[in-house]
PDB file of C-alpha atoms in Angstrom:
ATOM      1  CA  LEU A   1      87.445-172.154-128.643  1.00 50.00           C
ATOM      2  CA  SER A   2      88.067-168.443-128.316  1.00 53.00           C
ATOM      3  CA  LYS A   3      86.991-166.991-124.973  1.00 59.00           C
ATOM      4  CA  SER A   4      84.922-164.502-126.964  1.00 76.00           C
ATOM      5  CA  PHE A   5      82.638-167.315-128.088  1.00 86.00           C
ATOM      6  CA  PRO A   6      81.213-169.356-125.206  1.00 89.00           C
ATOM      7  CA  LEU A   7      80.375-172.985-125.876  1.00 93.00           C
ATOM      8  CA  VAL A   8      76.655-173.791-125.902  1.00 94.00           C
ATOM      9  CA  THR A   9      75.697-177.476-125.773  1.00 94.00           C
ATOM     10  CA  MET A  10      72.256-178.914-126.485  1.00 93.00           C
ATOM     11  CA  ILE A  11      71.305-182.350-125.184  1.00 91.00           C
ATOM     12  CA  ARG A  12      68.365-183.296-127.376  1.00 84.00           C
ATOM     13  CA  GLY A  13      67.551-187.000-127.172  1.00 77.00           C
ATOM     14  CA  ASN A  14      69.310-189.895-125.498  1.00 77.00           C
ATOM     15  CA  ASP A  15      72.854-188.579-126.145  1.00 79.00           C
ATOM     16  CA  PHE A  16      73.482-188.036-122.441  1.00 85.00           C
ATOM     17  CA  ASP A  17      72.081-191.408-121.334  1.00 82.00           C
ATOM     18  CA  ASN A  18      74.179-193.148-123.970  1.00 82.00           C
ATOM     19  CA  ALA A  19      77.438-191.334-123.240  1.00 88.00           C
ATOM     20  CA  VAL A  20      77.385-191.257-119.439  1.00 87.00           C
ATOM     21  CA  PHE A  21      77.559-195.076-119.255  1.00 86.00           C
ATOM     22  CA  ASN A  22      79.900-195.544-122.228  1.00 89.00           C
ATOM     23  CA  PRO A  23      83.619-195.655-121.255  1.00 90.00           C
ATOM     24  CA  ARG A  24      84.654-194.408-124.699  1.00 92.00           C
ATOM     25  CA  LYS A  25      82.270-191.450-124.662  1.00 92.00           C
ATOM     26  CA  ARG A  26      82.253-190.540-120.972  1.00 92.00           C
ATOM     27  CA  GLY A  27      85.508-188.553-121.206  1.00 93.00           C
ATOM     28  CA  ILE A  28      84.237-186.550-124.175  1.00 92.00           C
ATOM     29  CA  LEU A  29      80.968-185.844-122.364  1.00 93.00           C
ATOM     30  CA  ASN A  30      82.866-184.726-119.259  1.00 94.00           C
ATOM     31  CA  ASP A  31      85.082-182.315-121.239  1.00 94.00           C
ATOM     32  CA  LEU A  32      82.074-180.991-123.117  1.00 93.00           C
ATOM     33  CA  ILE A  33      80.043-180.248-120.013  1.00 94.00           C
ATOM     34  CA  GLU A  34      82.942-178.741-118.076  1.00 94.00           C
ATOM     35  CA  GLN A  35      83.771-176.378-120.951  1.00 94.00           C
ATOM     36  CA  SER A  36      80.181-175.404-121.763  1.00 96.00           C
ATOM     37  CA  ALA A  37      78.980-171.990-120.700  1.00 95.00           C
ATOM     38  CA  TYR A  38      75.373-173.160-121.157  1.00 96.00           C
ATOM     39  CA  ILE A  39      73.776-176.590-121.501  1.00 96.00           C
ATOM     40  CA  PHE A  40      70.208-176.867-122.730  1.00 96.00           C
ATOM     41  CA  THR A  41      68.132-180.036-122.352  1.00 95.00           C
ATOM     42  CA  VAL A  42      64.667-180.922-123.619  1.00 93.00           C
ATOM     43  CA  SER A  43      63.609-182.571-120.364  1.00 93.00           C
ATOM     44  CA  SER A  44      63.865-181.437-116.752  1.00 94.00           C
ATOM     45  CA  ASP A  45      65.085-184.908-115.798  1.00 91.00           C
ATOM     46  CA  LYS A  46      68.233-184.556-117.917  1.00 93.00           C
ATOM     47  CA  ALA A  47      69.003-181.104-116.546  1.00 94.00           C
ATOM     48  CA  GLN A  48      68.748-182.509-113.008  1.00 94.00           C
ATOM     49  CA  LYS A  49      70.999-185.455-113.833  1.00 93.00           C
ATOM     50  CA  ILE A  50      73.653-183.169-115.300  1.00 95.00           C
ATOM     51  CA  LYS A  51      73.558-180.876-112.272  1.00 95.00           C
ATOM     52  CA  SER A  52      73.813-183.893-109.952  1.00 95.00           C
ATOM     53  CA  LEU A  53      76.963-185.169-111.652  1.00 94.00           C
ATOM     54  CA  TRP A  54      78.438-181.752-112.491  1.00 96.00           C
ATOM     55  CA  PRO A  55      77.224-179.316-109.791  1.00 96.00           C
ATOM     56  CA  ASP A  56      78.865-176.311-111.466  1.00 95.00           C
ATOM     57  CA  ALA A  57      77.195-176.923-114.833  1.00 96.00           C
ATOM     58  CA  ASN A  58      74.757-174.302-116.128  1.00 95.00           C
ATOM     59  CA  ALA A  59      72.124-176.773-117.281  1.00 96.00           C
ATOM     60  CA  PHE A  60      68.641-175.530-118.162  1.00 96.00           C
ATOM     61  CA  PHE A  61      65.407-177.243-119.188  1.00 94.00           C
ATOM     62  CA  THR A  62      64.326-175.706-122.511  1.00 93.00           C
ATOM     63  CA  PRO A  63      61.471-177.766-123.980  1.00 93.00           C
ATOM     64  CA  ASN A  64      60.820-178.193-127.668  1.00 93.00           C
ATOM     65  CA  GLY A  65      58.108-176.088-129.253  1.00 95.00           C
ATOM     66  CA  ILE A  66      55.768-176.470-132.196  1.00 96.00           C
ATOM     67  CA  SER A  67      54.435-173.855-134.602  1.00 94.00           C
ATOM     68  CA  THR A  68      50.758-174.431-133.918  1.00 92.00           C
ATOM     69  CA  GLY A  69      49.676-171.906-136.544  1.00 91.00           C
ATOM     70  CA  ASP A  70      51.279-173.992-139.312  1.00 91.00           C
ATOM     71  CA  TRP A  71      50.208-177.321-137.840  1.00 95.00           C
ATOM     72  CA  GLN A  72      46.557-177.231-138.875  1.00 94.00           C
ATOM     73  CA  PRO A  73      44.644-179.875-140.845  1.00 95.00           C
ATOM     74  CA  THR A  74      43.067-179.083-144.190  1.00 96.00           C
ATOM     75  CA  ASN A  75      39.558-180.151-145.135  1.00 96.00           C
ATOM     76  CA  SER A  76      40.977-182.888-147.369  1.00 96.00           C
ATOM     77  CA  GLU A  77      43.073-184.267-144.488  1.00 96.00           C
ATOM     78  CA  ILE A  78      40.024-184.331-142.226  1.00 96.00           C
ATOM     79  CA  ALA A  79      38.065-186.130-144.960  1.00 97.00           C
ATOM     80  CA  PHE A  80      40.939-188.612-145.414  1.00 96.00           C
ATOM     81  CA  SER A  81      40.891-189.519-141.721  1.00 96.00           C
ATOM     82  CA  LYS A  82      37.138-190.091-141.707  1.00 95.00           C
ATOM     83  CA  ASN A  83      37.363-192.360-144.752  1.00 96.00           C
ATOM     84  CA  TRP A  84      40.360-194.213-143.322  1.00 95.00           C
ATOM     85  CA  LYS A  85      38.454-195.010-140.128  1.00 94.00           C
ATOM     86  CA  LYS A  86      35.467-196.290-142.108  1.00 94.00           C
ATOM     87  CA  GLU A  87      37.658-198.539-144.250  1.00 94.00           C
ATOM     88  CA  HIS A  88      40.223-199.756-141.712  1.00 93.00           C
ATOM     89  CA  LEU A  89      38.856-199.487-138.177  1.00 91.00           C
ATOM     90  CA  ASP A  90      36.670-202.295-136.828  1.00 91.00           C
ATOM     91  CA  GLU A  91      33.471-201.179-135.143  1.00 89.00           C
ATOM     92  CA  GLY A  92      33.880-200.616-131.411  1.00 89.00           C
ATOM     93  CA  LYS A  93      37.668-200.500-131.511  1.00 93.00           C
ATOM     94  CA  ARG A  94      39.886-197.507-130.845  1.00 96.00           C
ATOM     95  CA  CYS A  95      42.945-196.661-132.866  1.00 97.00           C
ATOM     96  CA  ILE A  96      46.284-196.209-131.107  1.00 97.00           C
ATOM     97  CA  GLY A  97      49.268-194.898-133.046  1.00 97.00           C
ATOM     98  CA  LEU A  98      52.990-195.515-132.686  1.00 96.00           C
ATOM     99  CA  PHE A  99      54.929-193.219-134.983  1.00 94.00           C
ATOM    100  CA  GLY A 100      58.657-192.961-135.710  1.00 89.00           C
ATOM    101  CA  ASP A 101      61.730-195.178-135.671  1.00 84.00           C
ATOM    102  CA  LEU A 102      60.368-197.947-133.437  1.00 83.00           C
ATOM    103  CA  LYS A 103      63.648-199.490-132.353  1.00 80.00           C
ATOM    104  CA  GLU A 104      64.319-201.219-129.025  1.00 81.00           C
ATOM    105  CA  LYS A 105      64.666-198.110-126.847  1.00 81.00           C
ATOM    106  CA  LYS A 106      61.230-196.899-127.996  1.00 87.00           C
ATOM    107  CA  GLY A 107      59.594-199.785-126.138  1.00 91.00           C
ATOM    108  CA  ALA A 108      57.182-200.886-128.882  1.00 92.00           C
ATOM    109  CA  LYS A 109      57.804-204.606-128.369  1.00 93.00           C
ATOM    110  CA  PHE A 110      57.490-204.145-124.607  1.00 94.00           C
ATOM    111  CA  LEU A 111      54.117-202.472-125.164  1.00 95.00           C
ATOM    112  CA  PHE A 112      52.720-205.339-127.225  1.00 94.00           C
ATOM    113  CA  GLU A 113      54.198-207.990-124.926  1.00 94.00           C
ATOM    114  CA  SER A 114      52.385-206.286-122.047  1.00 95.00           C
ATOM    115  CA  LEU A 115      49.030-205.987-123.809  1.00 95.00           C
ATOM    116  CA  THR A 116      48.875-209.390-125.543  1.00 92.00           C
ATOM    117  CA  LYS A 117      48.856-211.103-122.133  1.00 82.00           C
ATOM    118  CA  THR A 118      45.358-209.736-121.505  1.00 88.00           C
ATOM    119  CA  GLN A 119      42.072-209.262-123.348  1.00 90.00           C
ATOM    120  CA  ILE A 120      42.596-205.498-123.469  1.00 91.00           C
ATOM    121  CA  ILE A 121      44.510-206.007-126.738  1.00 93.00           C
ATOM    122  CA  ASP A 122      41.169-206.833-128.398  1.00 92.00           C
ATOM    123  CA  LYS A 123      39.869-203.351-127.604  1.00 93.00           C
ATOM    124  CA  TYR A 124      42.379-201.642-129.889  1.00 96.00           C
ATOM    125  CA  GLN A 125      43.773-201.466-133.379  1.00 96.00           C
ATOM    126  CA  PHE A 126      47.236-200.083-133.921  1.00 96.00           C
ATOM    127  CA  LEU A 127      48.564-197.811-136.625  1.00 96.00           C
ATOM    128  CA  LEU A 128      52.351-198.059-136.857  1.00 96.00           C
ATOM    129  CA  ILE A 129      54.066-195.538-139.094  1.00 95.00           C
ATOM    130  CA  GLY A 130      57.803-195.700-139.640  1.00 90.00           C
ATOM    131  CA  TYR A 131      60.513-198.331-139.347  1.00 88.00           C
ATOM    132  CA  ILE A 132      59.785-201.400-137.222  1.00 86.00           C
ATOM    133  CA  GLU A 133      62.267-204.185-136.575  1.00 86.00           C
ATOM    134  CA  GLU A 134      61.731-207.641-138.057  1.00 88.00           C
ATOM    135  CA  GLU A 135      61.390-209.179-134.588  1.00 89.00           C
ATOM    136  CA  LEU A 136      58.448-206.889-133.842  1.00 90.00           C
ATOM    137  CA  LYS A 137      56.790-207.707-137.172  1.00 90.00           C
ATOM    138  CA  GLU A 138      57.030-211.421-136.380  1.00 91.00           C
ATOM    139  CA  TYR A 139      55.605-210.859-132.907  1.00 90.00           C
ATOM    140  CA  LEU A 140      52.589-208.927-134.216  1.00 91.00           C
ATOM    141  CA  THR A 141      51.923-211.654-136.769  1.00 91.00           C
ATOM    142  CA  LYS A 142      52.335-214.485-134.259  1.00 91.00           C
ATOM    143  CA  TYR A 143      49.857-212.992-131.790  1.00 91.00           C
ATOM    144  CA  GLU A 144      47.494-211.718-134.501  1.00 91.00           C
ATOM    145  CA  VAL A 145      47.592-208.150-133.244  1.00 91.00           C
ATOM    146  CA  LYS A 146      45.228-206.038-135.316  1.00 93.00           C
ATOM    147  CA  HIS A 147      47.491-203.432-136.890  1.00 93.00           C
ATOM    148  CA  GLU A 148      48.569-201.631-140.007  1.00 92.00           C
ATOM    149  CA  ASN A 149      52.152-200.675-140.740  1.00 91.00           C
ATOM    150  CA  ILE A 150      52.828-197.777-143.119  1.00 91.00           C
ATOM    151  CA  HIS A 151      56.324-196.833-144.223  1.00 87.00           C
ATOM    152  CA  PHE A 152      57.959-193.667-142.930  1.00 80.00           C
ATOM    153  CA  GLN A 153      56.142-190.474-143.869  1.00 79.00           C
ATOM    154  CA  ASP A 154      57.210-186.855-144.166  1.00 84.00           C
ATOM    155  CA  ARG A 155      56.128-184.749-141.174  1.00 84.00           C
ATOM    156  CA  TYR A 156      53.310-182.991-142.986  1.00 86.00           C
ATOM    157  CA  GLN A 157      52.191-186.228-144.639  1.00 88.00           C
ATOM    158  CA  LEU A 158      51.763-187.601-141.123  1.00 92.00           C
ATOM    159  CA  LEU A 159      49.180-185.010-140.177  1.00 95.00           C
ATOM    160  CA  LYS A 160      46.243-186.797-141.797  1.00 96.00           C
ATOM    161  CA  TYR A 161      47.207-190.031-140.025  1.00 96.00           C
ATOM    162  CA  TYR A 162      47.290-188.343-136.620  1.00 97.00           C
ATOM    163  CA  LEU A 163      43.646-187.475-137.205  1.00 97.00           C
ATOM    164  CA  CYS A 164      42.863-191.199-137.505  1.00 97.00           C
ATOM    165  CA  LEU A 165      43.938-191.812-133.909  1.00 97.00           C
ATOM    166  CA  ASP A 166      42.088-191.943-130.620  1.00 97.00           C
ATOM    167  CA  GLY A 167      45.413-191.843-128.803  1.00 97.00           C
ATOM    168  CA  LEU A 168      49.178-191.933-129.373  1.00 98.00           C
ATOM    169  CA  ALA A 169      51.409-194.374-127.475  1.00 97.00           C
ATOM    170  CA  ILE A 170      55.015-193.513-126.533  1.00 96.00           C
ATOM    171  CA  PRO A 171      56.325-196.424-124.402  1.00 96.00           C
ATOM    172  CA  SER A 172      60.015-195.378-124.545  1.00 93.00           C
ATOM    173  CA  PHE A 173      62.503-196.584-121.934  1.00 91.00           C
ATOM    174  CA  TYR A 174      64.290-193.235-122.311  1.00 85.00           C
ATOM    175  CA  ASP A 175      63.862-190.359-124.710  1.00 87.00           C
ATOM    176  CA  GLY A 176      64.059-186.598-125.103  1.00 88.00           C
ATOM    177  CA  MET A 177      60.925-184.631-125.899  1.00 92.00           C
ATOM    178  CA  PRO A 178      59.554-186.474-128.951  1.00 92.00           C
ATOM    179  CA  ASN A 179      58.213-184.292-131.734  1.00 93.00           C
ATOM    180  CA  VAL A 180      55.383-186.791-132.260  1.00 95.00           C
ATOM    181  CA  MET A 181      54.118-186.018-128.766  1.00 96.00           C
ATOM    182  CA  LEU A 182      53.811-182.304-129.518  1.00 97.00           C
ATOM    183  CA  GLU A 183      52.399-182.951-132.988  1.00 97.00           C
ATOM    184  CA  ALA A 184      49.680-185.275-131.700  1.00 97.00           C
ATOM    185  CA  GLY A 185      48.906-183.097-128.701  1.00 97.00           C
ATOM    186  CA  ALA A 186      48.622-179.950-130.804  1.00 97.00           C
ATOM    187  CA  LEU A 187      45.862-181.734-132.756  1.00 97.00           C
ATOM    188  CA  GLY A 188      44.002-182.649-129.571  1.00 97.00           C
ATOM    189  CA  ILE A 189      45.059-186.303-129.426  1.00 97.00           C
ATOM    190  CA  PRO A 190      45.758-187.621-125.900  1.00 97.00           C
ATOM    191  CA  ILE A 191      48.961-189.513-125.091  1.00 97.00           C
ATOM    192  CA  VAL A 192      49.596-192.819-123.305  1.00 98.00           C
ATOM    193  CA  ALA A 193      53.290-192.799-122.438  1.00 97.00           C
ATOM    194  CA  SER A 194      56.037-193.928-120.096  1.00 96.00           C
ATOM    195  CA  ALA A 195      56.776-191.433-117.328  1.00 96.00           C
ATOM    196  CA  VAL A 196      60.258-190.441-118.463  1.00 91.00           C
ATOM    197  CA  ASP A 197      61.960-187.362-119.865  1.00 90.00           C
ATOM    198  CA  GLY A 198      59.769-185.003-121.901  1.00 92.00           C
ATOM    199  CA  MET A 199      56.652-187.147-121.520  1.00 95.00           C
ATOM    200  CA  LYS A 200      56.774-186.673-117.753  1.00 95.00           C
ATOM    201  CA  ASP A 201      57.230-182.914-118.225  1.00 95.00           C
ATOM    202  CA  LEU A 202      54.304-182.468-120.603  1.00 96.00           C
ATOM    203  CA  ILE A 203      51.660-184.987-119.531  1.00 96.00           C
ATOM    204  CA  ASP A 204      49.546-184.641-116.399  1.00 95.00           C
ATOM    205  CA  HIS A 205      48.377-188.154-115.561  1.00 96.00           C
ATOM    206  CA  LYS A 206      44.636-188.643-116.135  1.00 95.00           C
ATOM    207  CA  LEU A 207      44.224-184.980-117.126  1.00 94.00           C
ATOM    208  CA  ASP A 208      45.645-184.876-120.660  1.00 92.00           C
ATOM    209  CA  GLY A 209      46.952-188.421-120.976  1.00 96.00           C
ATOM    210  CA  PHE A 210      48.098-191.484-119.044  1.00 98.00           C
ATOM    211  CA  LEU A 211      51.582-192.217-117.689  1.00 98.00           C
ATOM    212  CA  PHE A 212      53.123-195.475-116.535  1.00 97.00           C
ATOM    213  CA  LYS A 213      56.517-196.446-115.124  1.00 96.00           C
ATOM    214  CA  PRO A 214      58.910-197.298-117.967  1.00 94.00           C
ATOM    215  CA  GLY A 215      59.206-201.044-118.417  1.00 94.00           C
ATOM    216  CA  ASP A 216      56.408-201.781-115.920  1.00 96.00           C
ATOM    217  CA  SER A 217      53.971-204.129-117.668  1.00 95.00           C
ATOM    218  CA  ASP A 218      51.310-203.926-114.955  1.00 96.00           C
ATOM    219  CA  GLU A 219      51.203-200.132-115.050  1.00 97.00           C
ATOM    220  CA  CYS A 220      51.244-200.153-118.847  1.00 96.00           C
ATOM    221  CA  ARG A 221      48.231-202.461-118.969  1.00 96.00           C
ATOM    222  CA  LYS A 222      46.394-200.381-116.368  1.00 96.00           C
ATOM    223  CA  ALA A 223      46.963-197.224-118.414  1.00 97.00           C
ATOM    224  CA  PHE A 224      45.299-198.863-121.421  1.00 97.00           C
ATOM    225  CA  TYR A 225      42.475-200.274-119.306  1.00 96.00           C
ATOM    226  CA  ASP A 226      41.839-196.779-117.931  1.00 97.00           C
ATOM    227  CA  PHE A 227      41.965-195.282-121.417  1.00 97.00           C
ATOM    228  CA  ASP A 228      39.441-197.841-122.660  1.00 95.00           C
ATOM    229  CA  LYS A 229      37.022-196.894-119.852  1.00 96.00           C
ATOM    230  CA  LEU A 230      36.815-193.313-121.105  1.00 96.00           C
ATOM    231  CA  SER A 231      33.842-192.209-123.171  1.00 96.00           C
ATOM    232  CA  ASP A 232      34.391-190.541-126.529  1.00 95.00           C
ATOM    233  CA  ILE A 233      33.555-187.197-124.919  1.00 97.00           C
ATOM    234  CA  GLU A 234      36.101-187.764-122.127  1.00 97.00           C
ATOM    235  CA  ILE A 235      38.787-188.616-124.686  1.00 97.00           C
ATOM    236  CA  GLU A 236      37.954-185.436-126.574  1.00 96.00           C
ATOM    237  CA  GLN A 237      38.178-183.410-123.340  1.00 97.00           C
ATOM    238  CA  MET A 238      41.510-185.003-122.491  1.00 97.00           C
ATOM    239  CA  GLY A 239      42.845-184.139-125.938  1.00 97.00           C
ATOM    240  CA  SER A 240      41.582-180.561-125.658  1.00 97.00           C
ATOM    241  CA  SER A 241      43.354-180.166-122.322  1.00 97.00           C
ATOM    242  CA  LEU A 242      46.650-181.236-123.888  1.00 97.00           C
ATOM    243  CA  GLN A 243      46.077-179.058-126.937  1.00 97.00           C
ATOM    244  CA  ASN A 244      45.455-175.977-124.783  1.00 97.00           C
ATOM    245  CA  LYS A 245      48.571-176.667-122.724  1.00 97.00           C
ATOM    246  CA  ILE A 246      50.750-176.912-125.841  1.00 97.00           C
ATOM    247  CA  LYS A 247      49.305-173.717-127.279  1.00 95.00           C
ATOM    248  CA  SER A 248      49.986-171.860-124.020  1.00 95.00           C
ATOM    249  CA  LYS A 249      53.406-173.280-123.064  1.00 94.00           C
ATOM    250  CA  TYR A 250      54.995-175.328-125.856  1.00 96.00           C
ATOM    251  CA  THR A 251      54.905-173.222-129.021  1.00 95.00           C
ATOM    252  CA  SER A 252      57.920-172.263-131.122  1.00 94.00           C
ATOM    253  CA  GLU A 253      57.655-168.759-129.642  1.00 95.00           C
ATOM    254  CA  HIS A 254      57.926-170.169-126.117  1.00 95.00           C
ATOM    255  CA  GLU A 255      60.961-172.208-127.133  1.00 94.00           C
ATOM    256  CA  ILE A 256      62.687-169.098-128.520  1.00 95.00           C
ATOM    257  CA  GLU A 257      61.900-167.137-125.343  1.00 95.00           C
ATOM    258  CA  HIS A 258      63.536-169.849-123.242  1.00 92.00           C
ATOM    259  CA  TYR A 259      66.805-169.433-125.127  1.00 94.00           C
ATOM    260  CA  LYS A 260      66.606-165.645-125.104  1.00 94.00           C
ATOM    261  CA  LYS A 261      66.131-165.731-121.326  1.00 93.00           C
ATOM    262  CA  TYR A 262      69.524-167.369-120.768  1.00 90.00           C
ATOM    263  CA  LEU A 263      71.506-166.161-123.788  1.00 90.00           C
TER     264      LEU A 263
END
């Protein structure tokens, strides 16, 4: 690269975690970081890891943002969610969503393995939207987990399904700052998530969601027990807290300002 054009690198998801332990990719990652004038990450954890391994690296935490003005439900989407709950949700149960490409690293199977060992699983129904692996499908069928699986939806088609949820689960073993977390939170839906990467940056435990150690079944179960103990009003307050935080710190405008600050 010409010296007139500094290299800017963005670590978005699990690229760093994947490359740092991969002998074939480690050398490329090392060259990339050493030659980068700026490195931007979507979680504070990744920026700290980079600085620990490469002390001279200019690594900065620059969280994702969401355009909250555009991310607003229409009356028809609100009506859809109310009808969906009447038709699909059993009385007394709460709906938990898992949205996206639910492959191994996303921890979906771990979540259900943790919950099916207790009676807490009977408190919930699950709405899974996106790709799920055949092994997970077989597990849900075997243990008769009450759920509905809908094929992958466009982002704005998802909005009406977010409104069907009482909470969104993100049990990832590692991640970046998932868009689904910001999308759900911007609609006032609380999050139950593993305490890694962007989830740990955004969520304040018991204030606007629940966090548990990644891969820790006991903590995962406790998080869902604690969520079940909340009243409907407390869930609404928790969602409002997260929504206000996103509107004040995690908008598209805030994301742009982060980059402008350093560039």
